XYZ file of C-alpha atoms in Angstrom:
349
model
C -11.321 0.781 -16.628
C -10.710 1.002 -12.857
C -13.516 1.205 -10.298
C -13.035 2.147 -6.770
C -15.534 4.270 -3.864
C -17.634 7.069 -4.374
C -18.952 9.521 -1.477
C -23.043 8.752 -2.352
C -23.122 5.564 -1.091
C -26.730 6.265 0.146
C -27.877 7.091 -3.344
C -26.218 3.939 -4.915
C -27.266 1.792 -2.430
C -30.679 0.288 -3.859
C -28.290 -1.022 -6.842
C -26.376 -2.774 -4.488
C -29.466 -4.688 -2.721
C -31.449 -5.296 -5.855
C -30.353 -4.533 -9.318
C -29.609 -1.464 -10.959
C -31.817 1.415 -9.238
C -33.528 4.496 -11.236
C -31.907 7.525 -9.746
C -34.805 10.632 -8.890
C -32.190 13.091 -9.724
C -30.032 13.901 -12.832
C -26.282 12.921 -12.028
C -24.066 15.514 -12.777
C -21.729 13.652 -15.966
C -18.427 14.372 -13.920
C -19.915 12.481 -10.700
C -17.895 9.486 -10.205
C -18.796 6.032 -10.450
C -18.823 3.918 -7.689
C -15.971 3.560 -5.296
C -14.543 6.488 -6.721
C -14.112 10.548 -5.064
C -13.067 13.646 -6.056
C -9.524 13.870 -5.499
C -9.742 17.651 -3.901
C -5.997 18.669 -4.360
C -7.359 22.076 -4.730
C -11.439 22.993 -4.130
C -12.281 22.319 -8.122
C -9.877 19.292 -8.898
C -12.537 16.478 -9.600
C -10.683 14.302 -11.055
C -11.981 10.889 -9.651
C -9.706 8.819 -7.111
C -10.015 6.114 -4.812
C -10.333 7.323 -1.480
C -6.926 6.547 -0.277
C -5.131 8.920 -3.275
C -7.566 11.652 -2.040
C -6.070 10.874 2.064
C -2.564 11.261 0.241
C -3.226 14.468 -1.841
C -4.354 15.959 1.493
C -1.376 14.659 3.366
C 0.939 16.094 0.745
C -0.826 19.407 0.948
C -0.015 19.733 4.555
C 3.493 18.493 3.954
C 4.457 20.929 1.334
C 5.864 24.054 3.304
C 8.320 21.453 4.415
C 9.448 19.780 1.282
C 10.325 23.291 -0.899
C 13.053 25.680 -0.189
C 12.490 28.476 2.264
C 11.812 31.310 -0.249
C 10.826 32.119 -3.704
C 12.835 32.168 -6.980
C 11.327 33.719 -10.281
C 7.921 33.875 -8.232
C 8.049 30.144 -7.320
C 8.436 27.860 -4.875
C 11.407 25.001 -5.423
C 11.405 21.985 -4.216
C 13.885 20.321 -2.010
C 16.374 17.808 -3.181
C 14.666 14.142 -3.655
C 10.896 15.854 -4.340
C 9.116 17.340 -7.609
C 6.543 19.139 -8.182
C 3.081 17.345 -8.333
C 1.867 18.549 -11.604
C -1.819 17.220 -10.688
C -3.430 20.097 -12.060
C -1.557 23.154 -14.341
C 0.478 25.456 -11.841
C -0.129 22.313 -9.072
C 3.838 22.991 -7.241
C 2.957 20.647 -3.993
C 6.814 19.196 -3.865
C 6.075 15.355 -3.254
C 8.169 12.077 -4.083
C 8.838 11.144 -7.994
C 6.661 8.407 -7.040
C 3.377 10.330 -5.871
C 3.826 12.740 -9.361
C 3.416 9.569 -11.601
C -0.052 8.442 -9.468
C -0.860 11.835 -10.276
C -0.270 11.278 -13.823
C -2.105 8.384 -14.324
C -5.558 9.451 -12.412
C -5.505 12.152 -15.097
C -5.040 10.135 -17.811
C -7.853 7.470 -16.172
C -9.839 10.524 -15.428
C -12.304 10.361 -17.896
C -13.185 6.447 -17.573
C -14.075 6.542 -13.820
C -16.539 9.253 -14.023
C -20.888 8.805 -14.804
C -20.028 10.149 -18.328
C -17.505 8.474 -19.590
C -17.250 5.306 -17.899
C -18.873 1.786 -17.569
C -20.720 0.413 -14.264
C -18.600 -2.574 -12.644
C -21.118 -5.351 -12.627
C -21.629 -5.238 -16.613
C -20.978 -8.567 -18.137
C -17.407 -8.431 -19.904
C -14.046 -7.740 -17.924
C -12.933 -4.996 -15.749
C -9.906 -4.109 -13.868
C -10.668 -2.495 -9.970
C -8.861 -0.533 -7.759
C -8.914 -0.440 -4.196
C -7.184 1.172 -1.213
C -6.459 -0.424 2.226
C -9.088 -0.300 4.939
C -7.126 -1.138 7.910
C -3.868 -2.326 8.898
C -1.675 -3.509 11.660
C 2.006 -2.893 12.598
C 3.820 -4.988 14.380
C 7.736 -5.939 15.038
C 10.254 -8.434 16.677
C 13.373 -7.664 18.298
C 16.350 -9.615 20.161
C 19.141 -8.117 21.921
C 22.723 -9.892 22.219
C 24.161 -8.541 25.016
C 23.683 -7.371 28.174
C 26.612 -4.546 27.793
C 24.369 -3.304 24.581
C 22.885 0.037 24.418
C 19.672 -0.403 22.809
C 17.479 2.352 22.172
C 13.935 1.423 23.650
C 11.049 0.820 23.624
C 11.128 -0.688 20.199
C 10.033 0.075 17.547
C 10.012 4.152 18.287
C 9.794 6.430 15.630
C 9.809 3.722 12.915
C 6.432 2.356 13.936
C 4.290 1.983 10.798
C 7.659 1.319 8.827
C 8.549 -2.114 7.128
C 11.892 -4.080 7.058
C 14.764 -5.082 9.260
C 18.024 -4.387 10.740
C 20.789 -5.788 13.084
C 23.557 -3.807 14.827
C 27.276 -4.510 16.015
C 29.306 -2.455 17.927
C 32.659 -2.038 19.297
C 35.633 -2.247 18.019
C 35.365 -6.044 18.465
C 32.670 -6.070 16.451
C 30.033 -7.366 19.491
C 26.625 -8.935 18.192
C 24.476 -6.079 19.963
C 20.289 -6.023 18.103
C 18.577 -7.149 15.748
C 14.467 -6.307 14.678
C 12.140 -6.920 11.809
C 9.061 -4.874 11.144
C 5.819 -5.714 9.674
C 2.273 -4.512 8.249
C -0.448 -6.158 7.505
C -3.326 -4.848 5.297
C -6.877 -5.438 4.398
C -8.355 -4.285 1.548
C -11.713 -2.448 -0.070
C -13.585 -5.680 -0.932
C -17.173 -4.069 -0.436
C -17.490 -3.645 -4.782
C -16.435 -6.981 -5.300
C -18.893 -8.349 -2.255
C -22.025 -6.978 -4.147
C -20.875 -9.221 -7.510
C -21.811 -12.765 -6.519
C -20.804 -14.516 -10.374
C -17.523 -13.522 -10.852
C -13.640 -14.631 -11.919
C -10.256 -13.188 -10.974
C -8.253 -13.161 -13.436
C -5.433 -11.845 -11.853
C -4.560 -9.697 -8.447
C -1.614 -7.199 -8.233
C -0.489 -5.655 -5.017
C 1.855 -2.045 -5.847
C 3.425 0.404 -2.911
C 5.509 3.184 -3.518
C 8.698 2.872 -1.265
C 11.905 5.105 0.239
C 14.234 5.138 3.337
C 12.662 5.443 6.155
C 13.760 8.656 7.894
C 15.011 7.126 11.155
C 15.963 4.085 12.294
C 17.918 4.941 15.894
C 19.323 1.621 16.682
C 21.790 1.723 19.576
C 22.739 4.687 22.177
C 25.840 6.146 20.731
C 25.875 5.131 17.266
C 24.071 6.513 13.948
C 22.681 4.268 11.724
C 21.222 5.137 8.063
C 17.772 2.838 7.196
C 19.386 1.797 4.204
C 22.979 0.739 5.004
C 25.590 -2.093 3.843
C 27.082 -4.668 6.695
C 29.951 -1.508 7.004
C 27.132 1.397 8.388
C 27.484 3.077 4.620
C 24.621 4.166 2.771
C 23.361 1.787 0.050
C 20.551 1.556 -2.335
C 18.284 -1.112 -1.909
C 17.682 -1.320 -5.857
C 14.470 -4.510 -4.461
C 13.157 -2.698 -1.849
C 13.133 -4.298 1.795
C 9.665 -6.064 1.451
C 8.678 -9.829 1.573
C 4.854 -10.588 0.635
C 3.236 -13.254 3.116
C -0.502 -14.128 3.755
C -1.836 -14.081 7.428
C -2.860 -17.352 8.471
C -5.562 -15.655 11.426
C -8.998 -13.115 10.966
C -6.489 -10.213 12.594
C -9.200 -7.324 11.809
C -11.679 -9.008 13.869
C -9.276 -11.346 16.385
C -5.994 -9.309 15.848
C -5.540 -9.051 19.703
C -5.616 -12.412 20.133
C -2.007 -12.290 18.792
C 0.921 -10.584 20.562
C 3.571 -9.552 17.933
C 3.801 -11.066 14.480
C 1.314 -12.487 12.615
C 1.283 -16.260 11.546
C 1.549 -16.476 7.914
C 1.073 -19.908 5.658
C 4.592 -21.476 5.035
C 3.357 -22.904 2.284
C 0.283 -23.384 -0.556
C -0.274 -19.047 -1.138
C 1.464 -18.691 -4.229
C 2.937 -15.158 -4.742
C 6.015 -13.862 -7.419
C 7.249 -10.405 -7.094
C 6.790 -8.940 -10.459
C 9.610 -5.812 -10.190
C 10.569 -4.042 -6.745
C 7.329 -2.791 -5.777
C 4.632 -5.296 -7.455
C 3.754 -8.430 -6.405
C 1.177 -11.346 -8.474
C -1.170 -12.283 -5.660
C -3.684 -13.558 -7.844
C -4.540 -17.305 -5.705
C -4.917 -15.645 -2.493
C -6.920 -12.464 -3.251
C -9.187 -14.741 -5.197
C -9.063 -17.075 -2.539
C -9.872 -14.499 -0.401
C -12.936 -13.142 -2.327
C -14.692 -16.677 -2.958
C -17.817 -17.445 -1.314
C -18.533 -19.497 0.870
C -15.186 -20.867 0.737
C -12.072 -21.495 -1.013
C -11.656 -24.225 -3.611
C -10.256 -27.559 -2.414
C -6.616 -27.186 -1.471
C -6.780 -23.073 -1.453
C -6.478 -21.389 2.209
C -8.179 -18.179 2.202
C -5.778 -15.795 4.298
C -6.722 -12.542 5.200
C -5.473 -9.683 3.677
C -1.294 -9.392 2.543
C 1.553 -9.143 5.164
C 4.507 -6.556 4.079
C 7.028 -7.602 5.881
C 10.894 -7.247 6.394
C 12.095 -10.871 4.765
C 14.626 -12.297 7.615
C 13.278 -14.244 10.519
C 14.496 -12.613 13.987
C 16.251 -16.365 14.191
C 18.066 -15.711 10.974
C 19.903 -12.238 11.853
C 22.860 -12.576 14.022
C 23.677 -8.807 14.454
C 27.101 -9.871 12.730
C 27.339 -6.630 10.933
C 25.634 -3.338 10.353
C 22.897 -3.677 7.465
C 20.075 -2.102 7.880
C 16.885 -2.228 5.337
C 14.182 -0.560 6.760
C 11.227 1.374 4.137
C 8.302 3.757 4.430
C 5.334 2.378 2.257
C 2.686 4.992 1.111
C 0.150 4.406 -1.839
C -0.546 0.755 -0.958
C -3.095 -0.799 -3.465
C -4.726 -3.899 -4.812
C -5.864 -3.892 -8.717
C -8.175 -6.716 -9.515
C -8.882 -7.668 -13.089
C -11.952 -9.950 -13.017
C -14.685 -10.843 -15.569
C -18.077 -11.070 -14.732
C -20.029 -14.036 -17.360
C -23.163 -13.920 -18.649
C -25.858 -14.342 -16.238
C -26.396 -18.181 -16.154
C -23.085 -19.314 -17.688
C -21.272 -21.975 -15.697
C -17.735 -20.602 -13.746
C -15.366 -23.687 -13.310
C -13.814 -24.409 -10.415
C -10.299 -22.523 -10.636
């Protein structure tokens, strides 16, 4: 079952420091378990979220009068083309990406397991899977510019700040090399659950976004330019997305502006696979990550997960037109770990 925050951190907070706490008060059975909220689409929709889904439900809410058409049919809103309704609770019509109606989905299905009633407490011997939202995170981007007869829009990176990806420009009929850019985030994670659990294994780490065009990506004064776009300027699906998974080499919550621009990432020795076009297996580095005091011999602990465009700036030639530029929403890490029996020896892994 998946585990995440919950609001009454005061009230589960002797568990934390010592053991599992008698509560004074009855808990209401549809109070969540820990790291888990109400998700608050409407005033009575309790089904329990991480924190982050119940941020998003909000944000859609305030996005909605803009994503339906301008006036009723039958007695109900429509939704523009590209959004559906959200379906999180009957007669929910908040128009929102295909993407954010199956997270919907699944809370409700998971509803049940992450509340006091129906669910099982996180540090229980056996295996669990946890879910957990990003804490903070940190844009940055690169950019070189060809030529000094190139109009390029500035200051970079404008209105596609917070976005992921990369892009390079030519203009002219000569085709002259004009700009190029990548983009980057880097997250952190909720680790404070798995902090409080000092005995146990990851079994295996999965990093999932949910991913579109970006809305704009103005390039160069004079010319339009799609986010997702062949070497010709057309429009093109990017069927894989236009993120590459790296590891941050440097503490960039607490010595981020130490470092101007892009972070440093290991070249080598984080092993990652993309498992489909918006999941990646980070299993070595978030467990890495999560050991204590240190990693094992030959792991590097990183800090958090870099989503960045995949070019280096000294790769892209602005030789053509493509542009691959995404906005990520719903970032999250789910953690399957087992916690052993209390004295039973955990090899080195």
């Amino acid at each position: 079952m998946l585990i995440g925050y919950k609001t009454l951190v005061l009230l589960l907070l002797p568990a934390f420091i010592g053991g599992v706490a008698e509560e004074s008060v009855a808990q209401d059975p549809r109070d969540c378990l820990p790291g888990y909220v109400w998700r608050a689409a409407r005033a009575d929709d309790l089904v329990c979220v991480i924190p982050q889904s119940r941020a998003l439900a909000a944000d859609e809410n305030a996005k909605a009068p803009f994503r339906r058409e301008p006036g009723l049919r039958d007695g109900v809103y429509y939704c523009l083309s590209g959004f559906v309704w959200r379906e999180a609770y009957e007669g929910d019509t908040v128009c929102v990406t295909p993407a954010a109606r199956q997270r919907v989905w699944e809370e409700n299905a998971l509803a049940a397991s992450r509340t006091v009633a129906g669910g099982v407490d996180f540090r229980t011997v056996g295996q669990h899977t946890l879910l957990v939202g990003v804490t903070t995170s940190r844009n940055a981007w690169e950019s070189r510019t060809y030529s000094s007869t190139c109009g390029e829009l500035t200051p970079m990176p404008g209105v596609m700040d917070g976005m992921v990806g990369w892009g390079q420009a030519e203009i002219g009929w000569l085709g002259e090399n004009c700009f190029a850019f990548v983009l980057e985030r880097a997250v952190q994670f909720d680790f404070t659950l798995m902090d409080v659990i000092p005995d146990k294994i990851v079994d295996r780490a999965v990093l999932s976004y949910d991913e579109v065009e970006a809305p704009s990506c103005p390039l160069v004064v004079g010319y339009s330019y799609r986010c997702w776009q062949n070497g010709e300027g057309n429009y093109e699906v990017k069927a894989n997305g236009c993120v590459e998974v790296r590891i941050p080499s440097m503490d960039w919550v607490r010595n981020g502006g130490t470092v101007q621009g892009r972070l440093p990432t290991f070249a080598s020795g984080q092993p990652i696979s993309r498992i489909n076009a918006r999941q990646w297996d980070v299993t070595s580095p978030i467990a890495w990550q999560l050991s204590s005091p240190a990693p094992p011999l030959g792991g590097m602990r990183g800090y958090g997960v870099l989503l960045t465009g995949g070019p280096s700036i000294d790769g892209l030639t602005a030789q053509d037109n493509t542009v691959c530029v995404s906005d990520l929403s719903n970032i999250t890490l789910e953690i399957t770990y087992t916690v052993p029996p209390s004295g039973e020896f955990i090899p080195p892994r």
